[in-house]
Backbone as XML, in Angstrom:
<?xml version="1.0"?>
<chain id="A" units="angstrom">
  <residue number="1" name="PRO">
    <atom name="N" x="116.698" y="148.684" z="93.041"/>
    <atom name="CA" x="116.417" y="147.558" z="91.828"/>
    <atom name="C" x="117.395" y="146.515" z="91.819"/>
  </residue>
  <residue number="2" name="ASN">
    <atom name="N" x="118.537" y="147.464" z="92.523"/>
    <atom name="CA" x="119.272" y="146.393" z="93.014"/>
    <atom name="C" x="118.945" y="144.663" z="94.235"/>
  </residue>
  <residue number="3" name="ASN">
    <atom name="N" x="118.246" y="145.557" z="94.345"/>
    <atom name="CA" x="117.261" y="144.667" z="96.201"/>
    <atom name="C" x="116.528" y="143.414" z="95.732"/>
  </residue>
  <residue number="4" name="ILE">
    <atom name="N" x="116.412" y="143.228" z="94.561"/>
    <atom name="CA" x="115.479" y="142.202" z="94.668"/>
    <atom name="C" x="115.595" y="141.068" z="94.191"/>
  </residue>
  <residue number="5" name="PRO">
    <atom name="N" x="115.067" y="140.226" z="94.985"/>
    <atom name="CA" x="115.231" y="139.057" z="95.404"/>
    <atom name="C" x="115.157" y="138.696" z="94.148"/>
  </residue>
  <residue number="6" name="VAL">
    <atom name="N" x="116.405" y="138.044" z="93.926"/>
    <atom name="CA" x="116.429" y="136.644" z="93.329"/>
    <atom name="C" x="115.422" y="135.074" z="93.455"/>
  </residue>
  <residue number="7" name="PRO">
    <atom name="N" x="114.041" y="134.574" z="92.300"/>
    <atom name="CA" x="113.687" y="133.726" z="92.891"/>
    <atom name="C" x="114.492" y="132.298" z="92.986"/>
  </residue>
  <residue number="8" name="GLN">
    <atom name="N" x="114.795" y="132.015" z="94.320"/>
    <atom name="CA" x="115.461" y="130.156" z="93.989"/>
    <atom name="C" x="114.578" y="129.577" z="93.189"/>
  </residue>
  <residue number="9" name="VAL">
    <atom name="N" x="115.139" y="128.625" z="92.171"/>
    <atom name="CA" x="115.055" y="127.748" z="91.337"/>
    <atom name="C" x="115.176" y="126.375" z="92.492"/>
  </residue>
  <residue number="10" name="PHE">
    <atom name="N" x="113.631" y="125.473" z="92.048"/>
    <atom name="CA" x="113.689" y="124.089" z="93.069"/>
    <atom name="C" x="114.297" y="123.143" z="91.892"/>
  </residue>
  <residue number="11" name="THR">
    <atom name="N" x="114.973" y="122.671" z="92.158"/>
    <atom name="CA" x="115.964" y="121.930" z="91.792"/>
    <atom name="C" x="116.674" y="120.889" z="92.412"/>
  </residue>
  <residue number="12" name="ILE">
    <atom name="N" x="116.068" y="119.154" z="92.112"/>
    <atom name="CA" x="115.491" y="118.241" z="93.485"/>
    <atom name="C" x="116.865" y="117.056" z="92.236"/>
  </residue>
  <residue number="13" name="TYR">
    <atom name="N" x="117.164" y="115.778" z="92.916"/>
    <atom name="CA" x="117.090" y="115.408" z="92.741"/>
    <atom name="C" x="116.918" y="114.198" z="93.927"/>
  </residue>
  <residue number="14" name="ASP">
    <atom name="N" x="116.826" y="112.591" z="93.100"/>
    <atom name="CA" x="115.781" y="110.707" z="93.872"/>
    <atom name="C" x="116.758" y="110.302" z="93.587"/>
  </residue>
  <residue number="15" name="GLY">
    <atom name="N" x="117.117" y="110.104" z="94.684"/>
    <atom name="CA" x="117.885" y="108.893" z="94.432"/>
    <atom name="C" x="116.857" y="106.977" z="95.331"/>
  </residue>
  <residue number="16" name="ILE">
    <atom name="N" x="116.061" y="106.620" z="93.713"/>
    <atom name="CA" x="114.914" y="106.150" z="93.311"/>
    <atom name="C" x="116.170" y="104.167" z="92.972"/>
  </residue>
  <residue number="17" name="GLU">
    <atom name="N" x="115.997" y="103.239" z="93.986"/>
    <atom name="CA" x="116.315" y="102.062" z="93.214"/>
    <atom name="C" x="117.619" y="102.117" z="93.112"/>
  </residue>
  <residue number="18" name="GLY">
    <atom name="N" x="118.498" y="103.141" z="94.098"/>
    <atom name="CA" x="120.049" y="103.760" z="94.203"/>
    <atom name="C" x="120.342" y="103.942" z="93.033"/>
  </residue>
  <residue number="19" name="LYS">
    <atom name="N" x="119.507" y="104.736" z="91.863"/>
    <atom name="CA" x="119.922" y="105.364" z="91.377"/>
    <atom name="C" x="119.282" y="106.820" z="91.392"/>
  </residue>
  <residue number="20" name="PRO">
    <atom name="N" x="120.370" y="107.889" z="90.622"/>
    <atom name="CA" x="119.511" y="109.074" z="90.708"/>
    <atom name="C" x="119.321" y="109.474" z="89.743"/>
  </residue>
  <residue number="21" name="ILE">
    <atom name="N" x="117.671" y="110.163" z="90.030"/>
    <atom name="CA" x="117.070" y="110.223" z="89.021"/>
    <atom name="C" x="116.336" y="112.523" z="88.818"/>
  </residue>
  <residue number="22" name="GLY">
    <atom name="N" x="117.117" y="113.294" z="88.123"/>
    <atom name="CA" x="117.096" y="113.826" z="88.051"/>
    <atom name="C" x="118.290" y="114.989" z="87.235"/>
  </residue>
  <residue number="23" name="PRO">
    <atom name="N" x="118.088" y="115.880" z="86.953"/>
    <atom name="CA" x="117.304" y="116.806" z="88.107"/>
    <atom name="C" x="115.569" y="117.267" z="87.818"/>
  </residue>
  <residue number="24" name="LEU">
    <atom name="N" x="114.897" y="117.507" z="89.271"/>
    <atom name="CA" x="113.461" y="117.292" z="88.572"/>
    <atom name="C" x="113.196" y="118.902" z="89.781"/>
  </residue>
  <residue number="25" name="SER">
    <atom name="N" x="112.396" y="119.361" z="87.993"/>
    <atom name="CA" x="111.473" y="120.811" z="88.855"/>
    <atom name="C" x="110.475" y="120.301" z="90.054"/>
  </residue>
  <residue number="26" name="GLU">
    <atom name="N" x="109.568" y="121.323" z="90.812"/>
    <atom name="CA" x="108.999" y="121.291" z="91.897"/>
    <atom name="C" x="108.219" y="119.892" z="90.766"/>
  </residue>
  <residue number="27" name="SER">
    <atom name="N" x="107.681" y="121.214" z="90.176"/>
    <atom name="CA" x="106.266" y="119.717" z="89.821"/>
    <atom name="C" x="106.213" y="119.225" z="89.522"/>
  </residue>
  <residue number="28" name="GLU">
    <atom name="N" x="107.160" y="118.129" z="88.945"/>
    <atom name="CA" x="108.073" y="117.319" z="88.569"/>
    <atom name="C" x="108.081" y="116.138" z="90.072"/>
  </residue>
  <residue number="29" name="PHE">
    <atom name="N" x="108.961" y="116.779" z="90.993"/>
    <atom name="CA" x="108.780" y="115.999" z="92.532"/>
    <atom name="C" x="107.631" y="115.933" z="93.153"/>
  </residue>
  <residue number="30" name="THR">
    <atom name="N" x="106.866" y="116.991" z="93.051"/>
    <atom name="CA" x="105.661" y="116.439" z="93.063"/>
    <atom name="C" x="104.863" y="115.508" z="92.723"/>
  </residue>
  <residue number="31" name="LYS">
    <atom name="N" x="104.545" y="115.321" z="91.164"/>
    <atom name="CA" x="104.378" y="114.060" z="90.860"/>
    <atom name="C" x="104.788" y="113.127" z="91.455"/>
  </residue>
  <residue number="32" name="MET">
    <atom name="N" x="105.937" y="112.977" z="92.038"/>
    <atom name="CA" x="106.623" y="111.954" z="92.681"/>
    <atom name="C" x="105.911" y="111.715" z="93.484"/>
  </residue>
  <residue number="33" name="VAL">
    <atom name="N" x="105.726" y="112.213" z="94.704"/>
    <atom name="CA" x="105.473" y="112.317" z="95.584"/>
    <atom name="C" x="104.263" y="111.601" z="95.375"/>
  </residue>
  <residue number="34" name="SER">
    <atom name="N" x="103.191" y="112.235" z="95.054"/>
    <atom name="CA" x="102.221" y="112.040" z="94.514"/>
    <atom name="C" x="101.380" y="110.886" z="93.895"/>
  </residue>
  <residue number="35" name="GLU">
    <atom name="N" x="102.597" y="110.600" z="93.407"/>
    <atom name="CA" x="102.579" y="109.055" z="92.835"/>
    <atom name="C" x="103.174" y="107.698" z="93.524"/>
  </residue>
  <residue number="36" name="LYS">
    <atom name="N" x="103.300" y="107.751" z="94.838"/>
    <atom name="CA" x="104.034" y="107.122" z="95.699"/>
    <atom name="C" x="105.617" y="106.903" z="95.372"/>
  </residue>
  <residue number="37" name="LYS">
    <atom name="N" x="105.755" y="107.179" z="94.724"/>
    <atom name="CA" x="107.738" y="106.825" z="93.767"/>
    <atom name="C" x="108.265" y="107.578" z="94.969"/>
  </residue>
  <residue number="38" name="VAL">
    <atom name="N" x="108.225" y="108.960" z="96.003"/>
    <atom name="CA" x="108.956" y="109.198" z="96.656"/>
    <atom name="C" x="108.250" y="109.375" z="97.664"/>
  </residue>
  <residue number="39" name="THR">
    <atom name="N" x="109.412" y="109.037" z="99.097"/>
    <atom name="CA" x="108.411" y="108.836" z="101.106"/>
    <atom name="C" x="109.323" y="110.269" z="100.982"/>
  </residue>
  <residue number="40" name="CYS">
    <atom name="N" x="109.240" y="109.567" z="102.770"/>
    <atom name="CA" x="109.945" y="110.827" z="103.627"/>
    <atom name="C" x="111.281" y="110.149" z="103.877"/>
  </residue>
  <residue number="41" name="SER">
    <atom name="N" x="111.401" y="108.497" z="103.427"/>
    <atom name="CA" x="113.229" y="108.231" z="103.982"/>
    <atom name="C" x="114.069" y="108.671" z="102.357"/>
  </residue>
  <residue number="42" name="THR">
    <atom name="N" x="113.397" y="108.552" z="101.023"/>
    <atom name="CA" x="113.583" y="108.117" z="100.296"/>
    <atom name="C" x="114.940" y="109.297" z="99.914"/>
  </residue>
  <residue number="43" name="LEU">
    <atom name="N" x="116.170" y="108.745" z="99.465"/>
    <atom name="CA" x="117.477" y="109.511" z="99.434"/>
    <atom name="C" x="117.443" y="110.851" z="97.809"/>
  </residue>
  <residue number="44" name="VAL">
    <atom name="N" x="117.425" y="112.019" z="99.192"/>
    <atom name="CA" x="117.251" y="113.401" z="97.475"/>
    <atom name="C" x="118.306" y="114.058" z="97.913"/>
  </residue>
  <residue number="45" name="TRP">
    <atom name="N" x="118.939" y="114.636" z="97.218"/>
    <atom name="CA" x="120.056" y="115.295" z="97.398"/>
    <atom name="C" x="119.617" y="116.826" z="96.010"/>
  </residue>
  <residue number="46" name="MET">
    <atom name="N" x="119.976" y="118.104" z="96.954"/>
    <atom name="CA" x="119.577" y="119.213" z="96.015"/>
    <atom name="C" x="121.114" y="119.965" z="95.764"/>
  </residue>
  <residue number="47" name="PRO">
    <atom name="N" x="121.029" y="121.317" z="94.650"/>
    <atom name="CA" x="122.330" y="122.138" z="94.524"/>
    <atom name="C" x="122.884" y="123.111" z="95.562"/>
  </residue>
  <residue number="48" name="GLY">
    <atom name="N" x="124.072" y="122.559" z="96.682"/>
    <atom name="CA" x="124.590" y="123.111" z="97.597"/>
    <atom name="C" x="124.406" y="121.969" z="99.116"/>
  </residue>
  <residue number="49" name="MET">
    <atom name="N" x="123.881" y="120.730" z="98.833"/>
    <atom name="CA" x="124.236" y="119.869" z="100.186"/>
    <atom name="C" x="125.574" y="118.888" z="99.819"/>
  </residue>
  <residue number="50" name="THR">
    <atom name="N" x="125.949" y="118.855" z="100.978"/>
    <atom name="CA" x="127.478" y="117.800" z="100.494"/>
    <atom name="C" x="127.001" y="116.857" z="100.484"/>
  </residue>
  <residue number="51" name="GLY">
    <atom name="N" x="125.492" y="116.067" z="100.568"/>
    <atom name="CA" x="125.547" y="115.072" z="100.495"/>
    <atom name="C" x="123.679" y="114.438" z="100.081"/>
  </residue>
  <residue number="52" name="TRP">
    <atom name="N" x="123.745" y="113.618" z="99.580"/>
    <atom name="CA" x="122.315" y="112.508" z="99.696"/>
    <atom name="C" x="121.181" y="112.777" z="101.143"/>
  </residue>
  <residue number="53" name="LYS">
    <atom name="N" x="120.513" y="112.873" z="101.488"/>
    <atom name="CA" x="120.261" y="112.245" z="103.090"/>
    <atom name="C" x="118.210" y="112.235" z="102.586"/>
  </residue>
  <residue number="54" name="PRO">
    <atom name="N" x="117.826" y="111.914" z="103.513"/>
    <atom name="CA" x="116.194" y="111.531" z="103.157"/>
    <atom name="C" x="115.102" y="112.660" z="103.658"/>
  </residue>
  <residue number="55" name="VAL">
    <atom name="N" x="114.725" y="112.904" z="102.734"/>
    <atom name="CA" x="113.787" y="113.786" z="102.516"/>
    <atom name="C" x="113.263" y="114.640" z="103.800"/>
  </residue>
  <residue number="56" name="ASP">
    <atom name="N" x="112.650" y="113.216" z="105.016"/>
    <atom name="CA" x="112.444" y="113.842" z="106.166"/>
    <atom name="C" x="113.824" y="114.924" z="106.812"/>
  </residue>
  <residue number="57" name="GLN">
    <atom name="N" x="114.535" y="115.226" z="106.104"/>
    <atom name="CA" x="115.832" y="116.030" z="106.716"/>
    <atom name="C" x="115.609" y="116.725" z="105.971"/>
  </residue>
  <residue number="58" name="VAL">
    <atom name="N" x="115.320" y="117.444" z="104.931"/>
    <atom name="CA" x="115.971" y="118.613" z="103.732"/>
    <atom name="C" x="114.392" y="118.851" z="103.825"/>
  </residue>
  <residue number="59" name="PRO">
    <atom name="N" x="113.610" y="120.565" z="104.879"/>
    <atom name="CA" x="112.691" y="120.799" z="104.470"/>
    <atom name="C" x="112.565" y="121.173" z="102.743"/>
  </residue>
  <residue number="60" name="ASP">
    <atom name="N" x="113.057" y="121.804" z="102.326"/>
    <atom name="CA" x="112.324" y="121.799" z="100.651"/>
    <atom name="C" x="112.106" y="120.706" z="100.584"/>
  </residue>
  <residue number="61" name="ALA">
    <atom name="N" x="111.851" y="119.695" z="100.422"/>
    <atom name="CA" x="112.266" y="118.458" z="100.013"/>
    <atom name="C" x="110.319" y="118.040" z="101.361"/>
  </residue>
  <residue number="62" name="LEU">
    <atom name="N" x="110.518" y="117.925" z="102.172"/>
    <atom name="CA" x="109.563" y="117.529" z="103.007"/>
    <atom name="C" x="107.953" y="118.602" z="102.842"/>
  </residue>
  <residue number="63" name="ARG">
    <atom name="N" x="108.898" y="119.622" z="102.329"/>
    <atom name="CA" x="107.873" y="120.627" z="102.643"/>
    <atom name="C" x="106.510" y="120.874" z="101.677"/>
  </residue>
  <residue number="64" name="ILE">
    <atom name="N" x="107.284" y="119.970" z="100.664"/>
    <atom name="CA" x="106.186" y="118.922" z="99.172"/>
    <atom name="C" x="106.001" y="118.047" z="98.927"/>
  </residue>
  <residue number="65" name="ILE">
    <atom name="N" x="106.847" y="117.021" z="100.515"/>
    <atom name="CA" x="104.870" y="116.330" z="101.211"/>
    <atom name="C" x="104.468" y="116.179" z="101.341"/>
  </residue>
  <residue number="66" name="ALA">
    <atom name="N" x="105.221" y="117.144" z="102.604"/>
    <atom name="CA" x="103.472" y="117.915" z="103.449"/>
    <atom name="C" x="102.016" y="118.560" z="102.568"/>
  </residue>
  <residue number="67" name="ILE">
    <atom name="N" x="102.500" y="119.113" z="101.804"/>
    <atom name="CA" x="101.423" y="119.990" z="101.166"/>
    <atom name="C" x="101.098" y="119.155" z="100.304"/>
  </residue>
  <residue number="68" name="THR">
    <atom name="N" x="101.493" y="117.924" z="99.975"/>
    <atom name="CA" x="101.093" y="117.367" z="98.190"/>
    <atom name="C" x="99.588" y="116.483" z="98.477"/>
  </residue>
  <residue number="69" name="PRO">
    <atom name="N" x="98.287" y="116.617" z="98.461"/>
    <atom name="CA" x="97.480" y="115.456" z="98.356"/>
    <atom name="C" x="96.973" y="114.185" z="98.472"/>
  </residue>
  <residue number="70" name="PRO">
    <atom name="N" x="96.750" y="113.664" z="99.338"/>
    <atom name="CA" x="97.262" y="112.120" z="99.115"/>
    <atom name="C" x="95.911" y="111.447" z="97.435"/>
  </residue>
  <residue number="71" name="PRO">
    <atom name="N" x="96.662" y="110.343" z="97.594"/>
    <atom name="CA" x="95.438" y="110.115" z="95.926"/>
    <atom name="C" x="94.076" y="110.337" z="96.268"/>
  </residue>
  <residue number="72" name="ILE">
    <atom name="N" x="92.676" y="110.317" z="95.707"/>
    <atom name="CA" x="91.640" y="110.569" z="96.081"/>
    <atom name="C" x="90.840" y="108.670" z="95.830"/>
  </residue>
  <residue number="73" name="PRO">
    <atom name="N" x="90.544" y="108.258" z="96.706"/>
    <atom name="CA" x="90.304" y="106.609" z="97.479"/>
    <atom name="C" x="89.043" y="106.360" z="95.832"/>
  </residue>
  <residue number="74" name="ILE">
    <atom name="N" x="89.223" y="105.124" z="95.609"/>
    <atom name="CA" x="89.004" y="104.722" z="94.910"/>
    <atom name="C" x="87.698" y="103.832" z="94.787"/>
  </residue>
  <residue number="75" name="ASN">
    <atom name="N" x="86.517" y="104.051" z="94.776"/>
    <atom name="CA" x="85.518" y="103.464" z="95.452"/>
    <atom name="C" x="84.629" y="101.837" z="94.336"/>
  </residue>
  <residue number="76" name="GLU">
    <atom name="N" x="84.617" y="101.396" z="94.811"/>
    <atom name="CA" x="83.981" y="100.366" z="94.276"/>
    <atom name="C" x="83.130" y="99.390" z="94.827"/>
  </residue>
</chain>
C-alpha cells in the first residue's frame, strides 16, 4: 500500500500579454490551446521549474499541444 504512486496534479501558468494566467488545470490549459490562446512559443511555468519557458521546451505542456485537435473548419 505504501508503494502506490500518487497521481501528479497538472498545474500550469501561462504568460499571456505579459501577465501570468493561472493556475490552470489540464482541461483549462487544453481549452486555451484549442482556442489558439496558447501556442508553442507561449511562456509557461509549472511547479518545480526555476523560470518561465516556451511551451516547446516544457514536455508536459508540449504534450497537450500535440494531442489537442485543431478546430473543425467551417464550410461557407
